[in-house]
mmCIF file of C-alpha atoms in Angstrom:
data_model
loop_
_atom_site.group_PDB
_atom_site.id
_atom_site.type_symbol
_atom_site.label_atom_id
_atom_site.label_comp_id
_atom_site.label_asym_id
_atom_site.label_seq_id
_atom_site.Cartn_x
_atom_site.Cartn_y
_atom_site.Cartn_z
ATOM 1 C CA UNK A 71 -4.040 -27.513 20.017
ATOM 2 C CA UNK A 72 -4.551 -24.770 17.913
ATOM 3 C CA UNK A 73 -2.524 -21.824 18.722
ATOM 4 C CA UNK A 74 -5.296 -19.340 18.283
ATOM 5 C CA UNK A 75 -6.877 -21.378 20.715
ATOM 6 C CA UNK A 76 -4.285 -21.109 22.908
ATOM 7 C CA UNK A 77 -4.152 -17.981 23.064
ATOM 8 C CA UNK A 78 -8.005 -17.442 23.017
ATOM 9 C CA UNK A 79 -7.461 -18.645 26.595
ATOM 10 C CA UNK A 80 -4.573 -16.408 27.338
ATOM 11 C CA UNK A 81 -7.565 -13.508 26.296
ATOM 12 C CA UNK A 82 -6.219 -13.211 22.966
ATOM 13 C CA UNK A 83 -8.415 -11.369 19.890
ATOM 14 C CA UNK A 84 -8.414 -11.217 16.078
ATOM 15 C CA UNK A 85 -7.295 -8.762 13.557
ATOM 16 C CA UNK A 86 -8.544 -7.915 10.378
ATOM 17 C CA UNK A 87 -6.821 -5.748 7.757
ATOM 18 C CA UNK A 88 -8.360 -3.948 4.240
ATOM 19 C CA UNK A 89 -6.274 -2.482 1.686
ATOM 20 C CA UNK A 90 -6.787 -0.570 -2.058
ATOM 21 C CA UNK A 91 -8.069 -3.039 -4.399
ATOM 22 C CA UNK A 92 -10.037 -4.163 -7.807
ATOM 23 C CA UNK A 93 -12.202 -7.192 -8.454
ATOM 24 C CA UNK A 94 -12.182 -9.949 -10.359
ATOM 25 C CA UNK A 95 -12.960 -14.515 -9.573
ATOM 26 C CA UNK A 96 -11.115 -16.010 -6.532
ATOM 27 C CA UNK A 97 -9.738 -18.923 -6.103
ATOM 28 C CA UNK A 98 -7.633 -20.338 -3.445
ATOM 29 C CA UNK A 99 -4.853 -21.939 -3.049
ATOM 30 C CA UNK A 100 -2.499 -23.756 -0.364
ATOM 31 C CA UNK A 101 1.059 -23.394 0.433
ATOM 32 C CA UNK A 102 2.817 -26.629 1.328
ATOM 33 C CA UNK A 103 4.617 -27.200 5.068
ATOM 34 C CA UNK A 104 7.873 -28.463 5.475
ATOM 35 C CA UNK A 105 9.798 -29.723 8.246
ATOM 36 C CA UNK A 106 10.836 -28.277 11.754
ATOM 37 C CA UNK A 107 9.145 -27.812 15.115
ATOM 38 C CA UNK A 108 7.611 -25.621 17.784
ATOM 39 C CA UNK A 109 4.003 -23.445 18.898
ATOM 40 C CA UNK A 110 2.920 -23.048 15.106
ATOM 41 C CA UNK A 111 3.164 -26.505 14.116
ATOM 42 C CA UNK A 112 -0.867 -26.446 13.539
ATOM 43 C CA UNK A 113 -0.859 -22.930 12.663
ATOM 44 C CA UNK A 114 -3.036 -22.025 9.120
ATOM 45 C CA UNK A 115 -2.420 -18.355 7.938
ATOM 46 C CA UNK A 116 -4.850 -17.081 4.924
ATOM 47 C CA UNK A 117 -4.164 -14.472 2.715
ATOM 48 C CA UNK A 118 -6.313 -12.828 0.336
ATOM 49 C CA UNK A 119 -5.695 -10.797 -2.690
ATOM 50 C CA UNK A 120 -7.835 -8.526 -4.895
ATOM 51 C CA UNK A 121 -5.780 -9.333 -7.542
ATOM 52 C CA UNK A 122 -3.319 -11.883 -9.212
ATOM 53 C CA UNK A 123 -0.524 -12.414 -6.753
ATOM 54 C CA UNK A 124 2.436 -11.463 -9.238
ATOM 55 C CA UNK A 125 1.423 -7.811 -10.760
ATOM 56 C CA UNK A 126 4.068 -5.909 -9.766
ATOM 57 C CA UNK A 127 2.180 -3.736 -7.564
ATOM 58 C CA UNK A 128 0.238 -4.118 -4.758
ATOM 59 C CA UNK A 129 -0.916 -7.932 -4.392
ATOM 60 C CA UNK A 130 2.820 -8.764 -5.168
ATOM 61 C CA UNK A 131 3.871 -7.339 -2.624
ATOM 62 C CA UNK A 132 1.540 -8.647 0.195
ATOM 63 C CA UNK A 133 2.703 -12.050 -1.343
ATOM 64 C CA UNK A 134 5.726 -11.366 -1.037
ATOM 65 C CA UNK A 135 5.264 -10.683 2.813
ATOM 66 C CA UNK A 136 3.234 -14.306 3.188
ATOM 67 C CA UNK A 137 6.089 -15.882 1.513
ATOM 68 C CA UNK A 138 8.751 -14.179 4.287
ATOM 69 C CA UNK A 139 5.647 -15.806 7.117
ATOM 70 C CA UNK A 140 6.367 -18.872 5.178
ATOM 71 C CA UNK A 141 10.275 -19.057 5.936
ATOM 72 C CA UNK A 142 9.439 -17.623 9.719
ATOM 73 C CA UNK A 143 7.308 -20.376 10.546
ATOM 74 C CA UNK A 144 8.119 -23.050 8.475
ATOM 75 C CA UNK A 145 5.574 -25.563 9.738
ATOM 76 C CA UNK A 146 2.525 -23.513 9.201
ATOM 77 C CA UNK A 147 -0.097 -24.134 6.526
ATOM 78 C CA UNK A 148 -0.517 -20.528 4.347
ATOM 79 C CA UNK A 149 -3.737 -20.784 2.610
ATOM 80 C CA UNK A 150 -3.352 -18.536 -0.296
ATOM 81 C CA UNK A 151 -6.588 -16.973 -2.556
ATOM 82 C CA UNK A 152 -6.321 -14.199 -5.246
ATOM 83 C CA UNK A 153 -8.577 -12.280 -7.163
ATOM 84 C CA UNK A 154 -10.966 -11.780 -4.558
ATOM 85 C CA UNK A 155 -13.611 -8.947 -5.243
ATOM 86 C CA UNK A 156 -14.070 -6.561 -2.745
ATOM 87 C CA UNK A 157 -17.941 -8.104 -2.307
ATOM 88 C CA UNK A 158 -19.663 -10.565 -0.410
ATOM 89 C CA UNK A 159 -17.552 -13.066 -2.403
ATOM 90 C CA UNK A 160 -14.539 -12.714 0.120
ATOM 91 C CA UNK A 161 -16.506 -13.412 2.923
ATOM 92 C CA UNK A 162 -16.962 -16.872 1.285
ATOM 93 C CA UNK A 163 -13.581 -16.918 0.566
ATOM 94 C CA UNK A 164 -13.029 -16.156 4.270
ATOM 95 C CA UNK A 165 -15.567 -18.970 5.434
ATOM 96 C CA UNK A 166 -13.824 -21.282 3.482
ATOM 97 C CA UNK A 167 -10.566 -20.725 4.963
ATOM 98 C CA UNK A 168 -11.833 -21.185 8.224
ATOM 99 C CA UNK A 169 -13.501 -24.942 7.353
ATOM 100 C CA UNK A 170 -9.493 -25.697 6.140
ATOM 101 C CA UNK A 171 -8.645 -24.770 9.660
ATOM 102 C CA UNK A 172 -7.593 -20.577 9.530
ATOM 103 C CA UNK A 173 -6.388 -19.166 12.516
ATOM 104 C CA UNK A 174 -5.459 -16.323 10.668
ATOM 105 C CA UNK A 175 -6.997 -14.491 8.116
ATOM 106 C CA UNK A 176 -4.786 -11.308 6.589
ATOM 107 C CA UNK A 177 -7.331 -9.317 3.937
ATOM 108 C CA UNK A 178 -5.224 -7.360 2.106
ATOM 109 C CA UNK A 179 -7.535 -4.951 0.480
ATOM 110 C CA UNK A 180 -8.689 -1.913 1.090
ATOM 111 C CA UNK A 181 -12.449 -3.260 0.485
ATOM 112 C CA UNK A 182 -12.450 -6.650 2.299
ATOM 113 C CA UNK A 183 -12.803 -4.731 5.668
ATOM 114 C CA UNK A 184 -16.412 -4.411 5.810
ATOM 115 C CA UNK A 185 -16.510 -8.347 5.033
ATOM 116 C CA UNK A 186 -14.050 -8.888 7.437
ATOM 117 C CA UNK A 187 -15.422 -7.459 9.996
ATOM 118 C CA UNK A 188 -18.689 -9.675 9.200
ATOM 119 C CA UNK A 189 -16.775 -13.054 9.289
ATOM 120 C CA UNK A 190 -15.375 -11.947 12.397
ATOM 121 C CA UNK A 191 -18.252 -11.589 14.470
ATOM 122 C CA UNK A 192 -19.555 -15.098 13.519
ATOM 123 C CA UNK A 193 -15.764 -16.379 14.239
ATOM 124 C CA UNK A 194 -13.928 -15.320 17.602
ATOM 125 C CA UNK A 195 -11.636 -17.719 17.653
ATOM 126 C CA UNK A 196 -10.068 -16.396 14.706
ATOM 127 C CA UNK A 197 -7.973 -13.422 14.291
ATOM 128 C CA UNK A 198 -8.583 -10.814 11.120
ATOM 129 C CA UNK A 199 -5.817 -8.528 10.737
ATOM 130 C CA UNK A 200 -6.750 -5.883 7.683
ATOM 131 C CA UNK A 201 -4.087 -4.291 5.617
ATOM 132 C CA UNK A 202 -5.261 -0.670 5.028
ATOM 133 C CA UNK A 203 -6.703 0.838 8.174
ATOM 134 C CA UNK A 204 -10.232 2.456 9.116
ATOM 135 C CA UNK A 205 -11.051 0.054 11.523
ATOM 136 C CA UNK A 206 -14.328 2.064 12.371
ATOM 137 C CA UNK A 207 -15.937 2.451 16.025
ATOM 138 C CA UNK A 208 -16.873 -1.021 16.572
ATOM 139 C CA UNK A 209 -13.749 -2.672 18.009
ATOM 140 C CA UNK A 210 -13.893 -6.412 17.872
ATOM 141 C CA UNK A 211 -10.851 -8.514 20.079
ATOM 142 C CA UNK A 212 -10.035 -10.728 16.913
ATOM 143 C CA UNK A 213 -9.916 -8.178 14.715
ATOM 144 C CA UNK A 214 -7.439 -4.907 13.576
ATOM 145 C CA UNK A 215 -6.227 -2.977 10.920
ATOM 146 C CA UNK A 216 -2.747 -1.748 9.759
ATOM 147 C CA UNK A 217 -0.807 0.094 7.427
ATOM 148 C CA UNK A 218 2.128 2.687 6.544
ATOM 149 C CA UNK A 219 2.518 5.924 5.773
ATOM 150 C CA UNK A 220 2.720 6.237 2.307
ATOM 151 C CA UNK A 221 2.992 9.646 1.642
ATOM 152 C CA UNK A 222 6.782 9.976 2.775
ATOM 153 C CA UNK A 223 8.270 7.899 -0.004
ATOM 154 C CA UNK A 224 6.241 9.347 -2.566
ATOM 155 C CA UNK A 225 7.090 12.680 -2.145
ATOM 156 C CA UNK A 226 10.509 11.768 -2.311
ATOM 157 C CA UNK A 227 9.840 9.835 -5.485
ATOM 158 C CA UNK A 228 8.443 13.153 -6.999
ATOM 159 C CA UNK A 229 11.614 14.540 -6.048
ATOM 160 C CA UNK A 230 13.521 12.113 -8.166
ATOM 161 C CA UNK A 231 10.976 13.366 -10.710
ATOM 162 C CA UNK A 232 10.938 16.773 -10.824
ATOM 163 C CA UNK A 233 14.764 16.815 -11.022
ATOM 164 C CA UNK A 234 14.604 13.984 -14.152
ATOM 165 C CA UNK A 235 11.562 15.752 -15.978
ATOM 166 C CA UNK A 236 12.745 18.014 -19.415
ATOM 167 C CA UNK A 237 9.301 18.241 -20.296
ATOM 168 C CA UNK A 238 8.070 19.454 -16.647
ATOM 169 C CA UNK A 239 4.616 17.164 -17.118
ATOM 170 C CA UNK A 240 4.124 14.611 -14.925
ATOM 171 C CA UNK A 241 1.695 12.126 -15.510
ATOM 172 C CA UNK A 242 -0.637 10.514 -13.031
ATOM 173 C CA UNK A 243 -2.898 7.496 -13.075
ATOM 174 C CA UNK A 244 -4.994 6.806 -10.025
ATOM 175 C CA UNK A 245 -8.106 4.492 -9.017
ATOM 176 C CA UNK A 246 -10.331 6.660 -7.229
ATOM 177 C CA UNK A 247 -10.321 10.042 -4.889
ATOM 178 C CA UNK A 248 -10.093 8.660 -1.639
ATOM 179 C CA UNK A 249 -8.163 10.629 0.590
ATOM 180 C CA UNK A 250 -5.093 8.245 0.472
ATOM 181 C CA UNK A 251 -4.533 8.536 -3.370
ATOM 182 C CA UNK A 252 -5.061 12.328 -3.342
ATOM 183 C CA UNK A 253 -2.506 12.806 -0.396
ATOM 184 C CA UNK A 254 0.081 10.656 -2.587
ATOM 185 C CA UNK A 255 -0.925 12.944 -5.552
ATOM 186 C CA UNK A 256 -0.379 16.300 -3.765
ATOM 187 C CA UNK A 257 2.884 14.465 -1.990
ATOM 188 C CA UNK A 258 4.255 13.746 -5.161
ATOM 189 C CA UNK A 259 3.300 17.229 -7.029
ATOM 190 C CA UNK A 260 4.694 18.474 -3.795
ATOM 191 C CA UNK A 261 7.973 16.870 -3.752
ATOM 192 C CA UNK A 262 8.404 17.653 -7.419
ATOM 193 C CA UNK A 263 8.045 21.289 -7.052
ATOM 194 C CA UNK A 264 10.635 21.297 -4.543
ATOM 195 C CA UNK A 265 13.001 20.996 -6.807
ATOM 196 C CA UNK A 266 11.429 22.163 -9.931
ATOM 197 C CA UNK A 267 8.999 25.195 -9.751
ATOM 198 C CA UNK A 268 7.499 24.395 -12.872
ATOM 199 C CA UNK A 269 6.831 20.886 -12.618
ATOM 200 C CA UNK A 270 3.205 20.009 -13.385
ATOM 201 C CA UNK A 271 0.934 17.015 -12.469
ATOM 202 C CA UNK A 272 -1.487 15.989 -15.161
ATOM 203 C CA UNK A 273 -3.852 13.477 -12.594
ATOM 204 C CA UNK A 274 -6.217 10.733 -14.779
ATOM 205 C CA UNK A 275 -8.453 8.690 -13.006
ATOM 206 C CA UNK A 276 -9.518 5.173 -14.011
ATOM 207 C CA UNK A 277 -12.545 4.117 -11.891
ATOM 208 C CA UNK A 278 -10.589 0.838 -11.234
ATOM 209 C CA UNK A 279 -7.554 -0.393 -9.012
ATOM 210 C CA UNK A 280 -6.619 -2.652 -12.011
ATOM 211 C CA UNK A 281 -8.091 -2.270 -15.218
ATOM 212 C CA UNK A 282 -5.077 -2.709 -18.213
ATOM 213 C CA UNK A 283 -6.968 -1.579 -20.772
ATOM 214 C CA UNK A 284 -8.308 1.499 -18.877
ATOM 215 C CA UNK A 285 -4.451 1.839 -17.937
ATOM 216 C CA UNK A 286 -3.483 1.674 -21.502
ATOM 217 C CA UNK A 287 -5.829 4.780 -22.135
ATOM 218 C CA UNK A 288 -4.803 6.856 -19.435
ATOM 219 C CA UNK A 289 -1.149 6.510 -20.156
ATOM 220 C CA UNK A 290 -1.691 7.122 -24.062
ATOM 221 C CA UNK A 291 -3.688 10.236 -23.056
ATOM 222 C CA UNK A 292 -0.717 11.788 -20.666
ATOM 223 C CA UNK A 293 1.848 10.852 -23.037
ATOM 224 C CA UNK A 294 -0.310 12.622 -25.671
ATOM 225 C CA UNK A 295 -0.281 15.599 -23.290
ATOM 226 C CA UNK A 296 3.842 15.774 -23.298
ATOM 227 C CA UNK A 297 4.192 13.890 -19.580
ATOM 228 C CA UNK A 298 7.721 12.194 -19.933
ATOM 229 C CA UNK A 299 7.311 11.043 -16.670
ATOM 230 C CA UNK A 300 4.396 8.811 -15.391
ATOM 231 C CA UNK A 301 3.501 7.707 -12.041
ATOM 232 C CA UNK A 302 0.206 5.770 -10.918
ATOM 233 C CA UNK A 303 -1.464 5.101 -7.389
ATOM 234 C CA UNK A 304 -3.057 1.434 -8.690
ATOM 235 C CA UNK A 305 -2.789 -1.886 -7.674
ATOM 236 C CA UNK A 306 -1.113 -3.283 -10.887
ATOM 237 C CA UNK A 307 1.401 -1.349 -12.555
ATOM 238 C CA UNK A 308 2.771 -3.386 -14.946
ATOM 239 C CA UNK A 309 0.459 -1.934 -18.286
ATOM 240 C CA UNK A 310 1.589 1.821 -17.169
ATOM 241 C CA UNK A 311 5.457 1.442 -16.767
ATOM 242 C CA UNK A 312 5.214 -0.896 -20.180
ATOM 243 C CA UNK A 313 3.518 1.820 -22.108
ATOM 244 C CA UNK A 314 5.991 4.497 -20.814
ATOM 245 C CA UNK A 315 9.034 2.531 -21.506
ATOM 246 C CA UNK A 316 7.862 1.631 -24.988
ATOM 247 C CA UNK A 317 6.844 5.320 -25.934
ATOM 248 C CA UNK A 318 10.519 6.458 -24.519
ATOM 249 C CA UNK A 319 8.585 8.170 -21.294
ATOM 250 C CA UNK A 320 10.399 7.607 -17.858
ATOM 251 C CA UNK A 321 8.893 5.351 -15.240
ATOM 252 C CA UNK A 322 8.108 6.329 -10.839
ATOM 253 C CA UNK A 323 6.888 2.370 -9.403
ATOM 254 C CA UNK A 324 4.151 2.235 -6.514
ATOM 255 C CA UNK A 325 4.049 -0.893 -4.232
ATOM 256 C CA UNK A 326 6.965 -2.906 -5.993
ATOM 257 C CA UNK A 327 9.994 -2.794 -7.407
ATOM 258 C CA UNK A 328 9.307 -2.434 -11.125
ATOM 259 C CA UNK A 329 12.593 -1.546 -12.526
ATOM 260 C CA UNK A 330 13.171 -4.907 -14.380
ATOM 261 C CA UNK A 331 10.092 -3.843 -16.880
ATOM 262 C CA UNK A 332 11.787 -0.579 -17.647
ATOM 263 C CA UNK A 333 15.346 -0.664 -17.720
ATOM 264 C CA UNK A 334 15.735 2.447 -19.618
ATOM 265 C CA UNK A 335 13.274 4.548 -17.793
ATOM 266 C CA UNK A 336 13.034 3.756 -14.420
ATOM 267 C CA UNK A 337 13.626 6.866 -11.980
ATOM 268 C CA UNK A 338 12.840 4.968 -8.567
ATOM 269 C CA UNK A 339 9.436 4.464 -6.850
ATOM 270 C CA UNK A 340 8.164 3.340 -3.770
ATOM 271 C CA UNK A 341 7.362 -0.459 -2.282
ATOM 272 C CA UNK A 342 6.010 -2.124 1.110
ATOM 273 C CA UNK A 343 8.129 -4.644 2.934
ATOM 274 C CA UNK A 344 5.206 -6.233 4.551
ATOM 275 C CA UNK A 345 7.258 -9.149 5.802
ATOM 276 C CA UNK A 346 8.732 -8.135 8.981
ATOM 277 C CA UNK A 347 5.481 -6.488 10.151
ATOM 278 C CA UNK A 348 3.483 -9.904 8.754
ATOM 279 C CA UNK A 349 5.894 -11.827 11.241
ATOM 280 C CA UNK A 350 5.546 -9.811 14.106
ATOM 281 C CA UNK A 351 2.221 -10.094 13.845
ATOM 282 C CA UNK A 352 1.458 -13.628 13.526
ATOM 283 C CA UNK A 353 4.269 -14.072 15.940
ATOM 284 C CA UNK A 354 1.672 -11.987 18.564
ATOM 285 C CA UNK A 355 -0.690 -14.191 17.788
ATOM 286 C CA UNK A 356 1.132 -17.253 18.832
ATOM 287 C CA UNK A 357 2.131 -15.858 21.764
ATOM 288 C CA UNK A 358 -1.668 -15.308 22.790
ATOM 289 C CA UNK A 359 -0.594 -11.360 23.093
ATOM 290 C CA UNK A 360 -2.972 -10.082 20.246
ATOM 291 C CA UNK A 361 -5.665 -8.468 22.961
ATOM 292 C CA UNK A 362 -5.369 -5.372 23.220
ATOM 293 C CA UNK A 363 -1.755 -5.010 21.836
ATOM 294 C CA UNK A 364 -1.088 -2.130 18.751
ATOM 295 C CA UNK A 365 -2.270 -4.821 16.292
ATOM 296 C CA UNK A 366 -5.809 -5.068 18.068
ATOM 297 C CA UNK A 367 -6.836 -1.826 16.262
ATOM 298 C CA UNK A 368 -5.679 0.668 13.571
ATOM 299 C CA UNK A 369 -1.874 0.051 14.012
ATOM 300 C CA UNK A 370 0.033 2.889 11.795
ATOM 301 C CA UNK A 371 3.882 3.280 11.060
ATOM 302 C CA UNK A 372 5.953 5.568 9.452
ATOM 303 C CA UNK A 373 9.069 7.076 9.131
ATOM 304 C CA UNK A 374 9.115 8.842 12.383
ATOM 305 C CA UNK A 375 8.781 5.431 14.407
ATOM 306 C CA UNK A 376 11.539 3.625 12.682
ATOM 307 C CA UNK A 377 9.562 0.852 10.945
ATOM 308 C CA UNK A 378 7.521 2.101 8.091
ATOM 309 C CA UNK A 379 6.770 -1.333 5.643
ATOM 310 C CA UNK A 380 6.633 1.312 2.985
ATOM 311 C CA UNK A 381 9.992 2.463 1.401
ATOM 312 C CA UNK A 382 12.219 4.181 -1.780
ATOM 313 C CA UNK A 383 13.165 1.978 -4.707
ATOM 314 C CA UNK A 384 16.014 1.290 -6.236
ATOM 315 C CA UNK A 385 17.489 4.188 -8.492
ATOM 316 C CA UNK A 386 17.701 4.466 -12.228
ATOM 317 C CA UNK A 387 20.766 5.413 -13.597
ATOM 318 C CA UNK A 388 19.587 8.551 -14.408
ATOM 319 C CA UNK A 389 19.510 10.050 -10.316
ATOM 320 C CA UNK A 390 22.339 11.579 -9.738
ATOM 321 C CA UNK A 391 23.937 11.382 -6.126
ATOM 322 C CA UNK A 392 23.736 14.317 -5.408
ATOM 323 C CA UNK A 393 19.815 13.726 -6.028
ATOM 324 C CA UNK A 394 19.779 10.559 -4.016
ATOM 325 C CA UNK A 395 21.890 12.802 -1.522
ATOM 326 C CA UNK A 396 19.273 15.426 -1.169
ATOM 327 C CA UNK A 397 16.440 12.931 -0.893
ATOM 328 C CA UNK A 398 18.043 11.407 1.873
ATOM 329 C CA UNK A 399 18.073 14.232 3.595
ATOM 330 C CA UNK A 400 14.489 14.559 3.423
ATOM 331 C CA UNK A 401 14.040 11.183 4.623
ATOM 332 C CA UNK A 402 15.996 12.933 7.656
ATOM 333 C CA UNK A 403 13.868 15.416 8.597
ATOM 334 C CA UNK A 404 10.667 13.953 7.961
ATOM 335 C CA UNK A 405 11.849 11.217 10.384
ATOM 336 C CA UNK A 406 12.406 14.618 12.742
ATOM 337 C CA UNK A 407 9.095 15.395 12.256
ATOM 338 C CA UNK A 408 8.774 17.145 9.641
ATOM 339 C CA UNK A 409 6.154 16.792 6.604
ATOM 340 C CA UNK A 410 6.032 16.518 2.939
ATOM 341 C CA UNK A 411 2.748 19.101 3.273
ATOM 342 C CA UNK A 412 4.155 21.412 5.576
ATOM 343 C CA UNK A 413 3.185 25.034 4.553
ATOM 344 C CA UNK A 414 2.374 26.922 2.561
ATOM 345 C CA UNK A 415 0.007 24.600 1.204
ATOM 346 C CA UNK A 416 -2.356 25.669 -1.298
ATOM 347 C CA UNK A 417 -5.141 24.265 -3.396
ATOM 348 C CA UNK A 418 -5.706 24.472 -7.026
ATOM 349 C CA UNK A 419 -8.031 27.764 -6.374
ATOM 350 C CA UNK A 420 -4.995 29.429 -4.484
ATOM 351 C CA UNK A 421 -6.639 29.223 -1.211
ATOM 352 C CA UNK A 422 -4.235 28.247 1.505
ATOM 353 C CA UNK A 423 -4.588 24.908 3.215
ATOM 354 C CA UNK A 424 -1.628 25.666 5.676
ATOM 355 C CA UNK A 425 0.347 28.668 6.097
ATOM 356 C CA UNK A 426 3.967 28.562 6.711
ATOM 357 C CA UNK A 427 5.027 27.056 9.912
ATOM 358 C CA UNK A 428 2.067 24.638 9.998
ATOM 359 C CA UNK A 429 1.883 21.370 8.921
ATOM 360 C CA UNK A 430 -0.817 18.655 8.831
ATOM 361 C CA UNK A 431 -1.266 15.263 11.746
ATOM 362 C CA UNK A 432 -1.540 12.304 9.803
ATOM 363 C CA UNK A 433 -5.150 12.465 10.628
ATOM 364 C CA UNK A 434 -5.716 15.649 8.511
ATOM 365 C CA UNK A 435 -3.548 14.215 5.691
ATOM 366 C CA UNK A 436 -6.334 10.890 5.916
ATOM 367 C CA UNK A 437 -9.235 13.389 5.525
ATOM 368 C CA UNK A 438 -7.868 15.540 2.534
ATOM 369 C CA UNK A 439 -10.191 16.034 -0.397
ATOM 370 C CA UNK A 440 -8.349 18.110 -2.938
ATOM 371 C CA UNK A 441 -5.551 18.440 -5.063
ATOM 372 C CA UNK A 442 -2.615 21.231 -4.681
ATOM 373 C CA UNK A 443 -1.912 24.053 -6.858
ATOM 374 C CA UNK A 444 0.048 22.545 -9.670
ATOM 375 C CA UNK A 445 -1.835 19.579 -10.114
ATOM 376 C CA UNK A 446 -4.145 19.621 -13.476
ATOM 377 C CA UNK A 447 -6.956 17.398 -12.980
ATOM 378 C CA UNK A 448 -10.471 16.932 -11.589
ATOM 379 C CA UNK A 449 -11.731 15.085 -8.110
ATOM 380 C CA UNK A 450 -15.107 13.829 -9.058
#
């Protein structure tokens, strides 16, 4: 018997997940099962990507975490489909999952959620869990959302930064203005400034999670600019540490480990670990306890609850301990509560977002619509 099945009877739901993505054709592909025994022995896991599973960014990484699934539960089928467009096209990609059997469906993109939710209406018996959050206000019991707090390790990245910089520009390439990428922006400015007043932010947007040639430009143009450090809040990252490592610029990853495409630049970055959350999850699902448990909604972690997916890179050679010391003592007291945007905050205008002695909830921080003062760039 299938185990969503089983625990369909237990009063078990499903959980959907969305993450940041681009677009492009999908196709899908199945991951083979190999010996061993126990619960999941039927169990079919899908994944889907928005992009090509090994562009170290953010697909690679959610591969990654399937492949950890994998070596939990040995015996399961993982269905596996990449390049899905955030469009109507992943609910047929989700549809055809379930005809190869999916009792659970992981869309990891920020823009599969609204398809998600659609396929999950039509399919109770299986569970949707969304990588990216905003779950909305119509709670289904086979669906939920998750994802980390990302601002933490960035503004610790931009720390690493602002101490390597010798030209003080820092150059960033980001998809779109949603609130996520501008509080990664302003956390990275941020952390930056901490340790070097005069560090600047150049921000360049794209239009496009993953676009190389769009990439290409926008690094060209910051380099152009004098940034000798560049940065990027996109889903591939691959074209943007290449170009800096080839024009002599220094290199700050986002969702993966990068620092084999730029040995002589790389500063340090910031990457998700999805696998042990992946596992517990699935593993909730076997044990028919997804109703109504964190999962069954927008599930968020960070570094104040122990278990954030989303952590620092490794080090180039050129952060000093004493910089890695100081960043981990940041770490420290953000995991005390404290905040990369705790005040004073101000805007590019000057006008104060939070005084001193105030600092943002996480819910403020997923509403925020503008960049800090020392940021050059334009939200449009």
């Amino acid at each position: 018997m299938k185990p969503t099945r089983l625990a369909l009877a237990a009063g078990m739901s499903v959980l959907a997940l969305g993450a940041a993505a681009c677009s492009s054709s999908s196709e899908t592909s199945t991951g083979g099962t190999t010996g061993g025994s126990g619960d999941e022995s039927d169990l079919t896991i899908g994944f889907l990507y928005v992009g090509p599973k090994d562009d170290y960014g953010y697909n690679q990484a959610a591969y990654e975490g399937s492949q950890a699934v994998q070596a939990a539960f040995p015996n399961a089928k993982i269905l596996q489909a990449e390049n899905v467009p955030e469009t109507a096209e992943a609910e047929t990609v989700m549809e055809d999952m379930i005809e190869q059997g999916a009792d659970i469906i992981f869309p990891t993109s920020y823009g599969h959620l609204e398809f998600a939710q659609n396929v999950a209406k039509d399919h109770p018996d299986t569970i949707f869990v969304h990588q990216g959050g905003l779950e909305g206000e119509d709670k289904l019991d086979n669906l939920g959302t998750y994802f980390g707090t990302v601002y933490e390790p960035v503004y610790t990245a931009g720390v690493a930064a602002g101490e390597a910089t010798e030209s003080n520009k820092l150059g960033y390439v980001y998809a779109f203005p949603i609130p996520q990428t501008l509080a990664n922006i302003n956390a990275f400015a941020l952390g930056a400034q901490s340790v070097n007043p005069d560090a600047e932010v150049i921000a360049v947007s794209t239009g496009s999670w993953c676009d190389p040639g769009l990439q290409a430009q926008a690094a060209k143009s910051l380099i152009d600019q004098g940034a000798d450090v560049l940065t990027q809040h996109q889903d591939c990252t691959k074209t943007i540490i290449e170009a800096a490592e080839a024009a002599g610029a220094m290199s700050v990853g986002y969702h993966f480990d990068a620092s084999d495409l730029a040995p002589n630049g790389w500063i340090t970055g910031s990457e998700w670990n999805w696998g042990p959350l992946y596992t517990d999850i699935v593993q909730t699902v076997v044990d028919g306890k997804f109703v109504d448990s964190p999962y069954n909604g927008d599930f968020r972690v960070g570094l104040q609850t122990g278990d954030n997916p989303f952590v620092q890179s490794s080090y180039g050679s050129m952060v000093s301990a004493e910089t890695q010391a100081k960043i981990d003592e940041i770490k420290q007291s953000f995991i005390d509560g404290g905040s990369p945007f705790a005040g004073p905050v101000l805007k590019q205008d000057g006008t104060i977002v939070w005084e001193s002695g105030q600092q943002p909830t996480y819910e403020e921080v997923e509403t925020m619509d503008f960049f800090v003062e020392g940021v050059t760039g334009k939200i449009d």
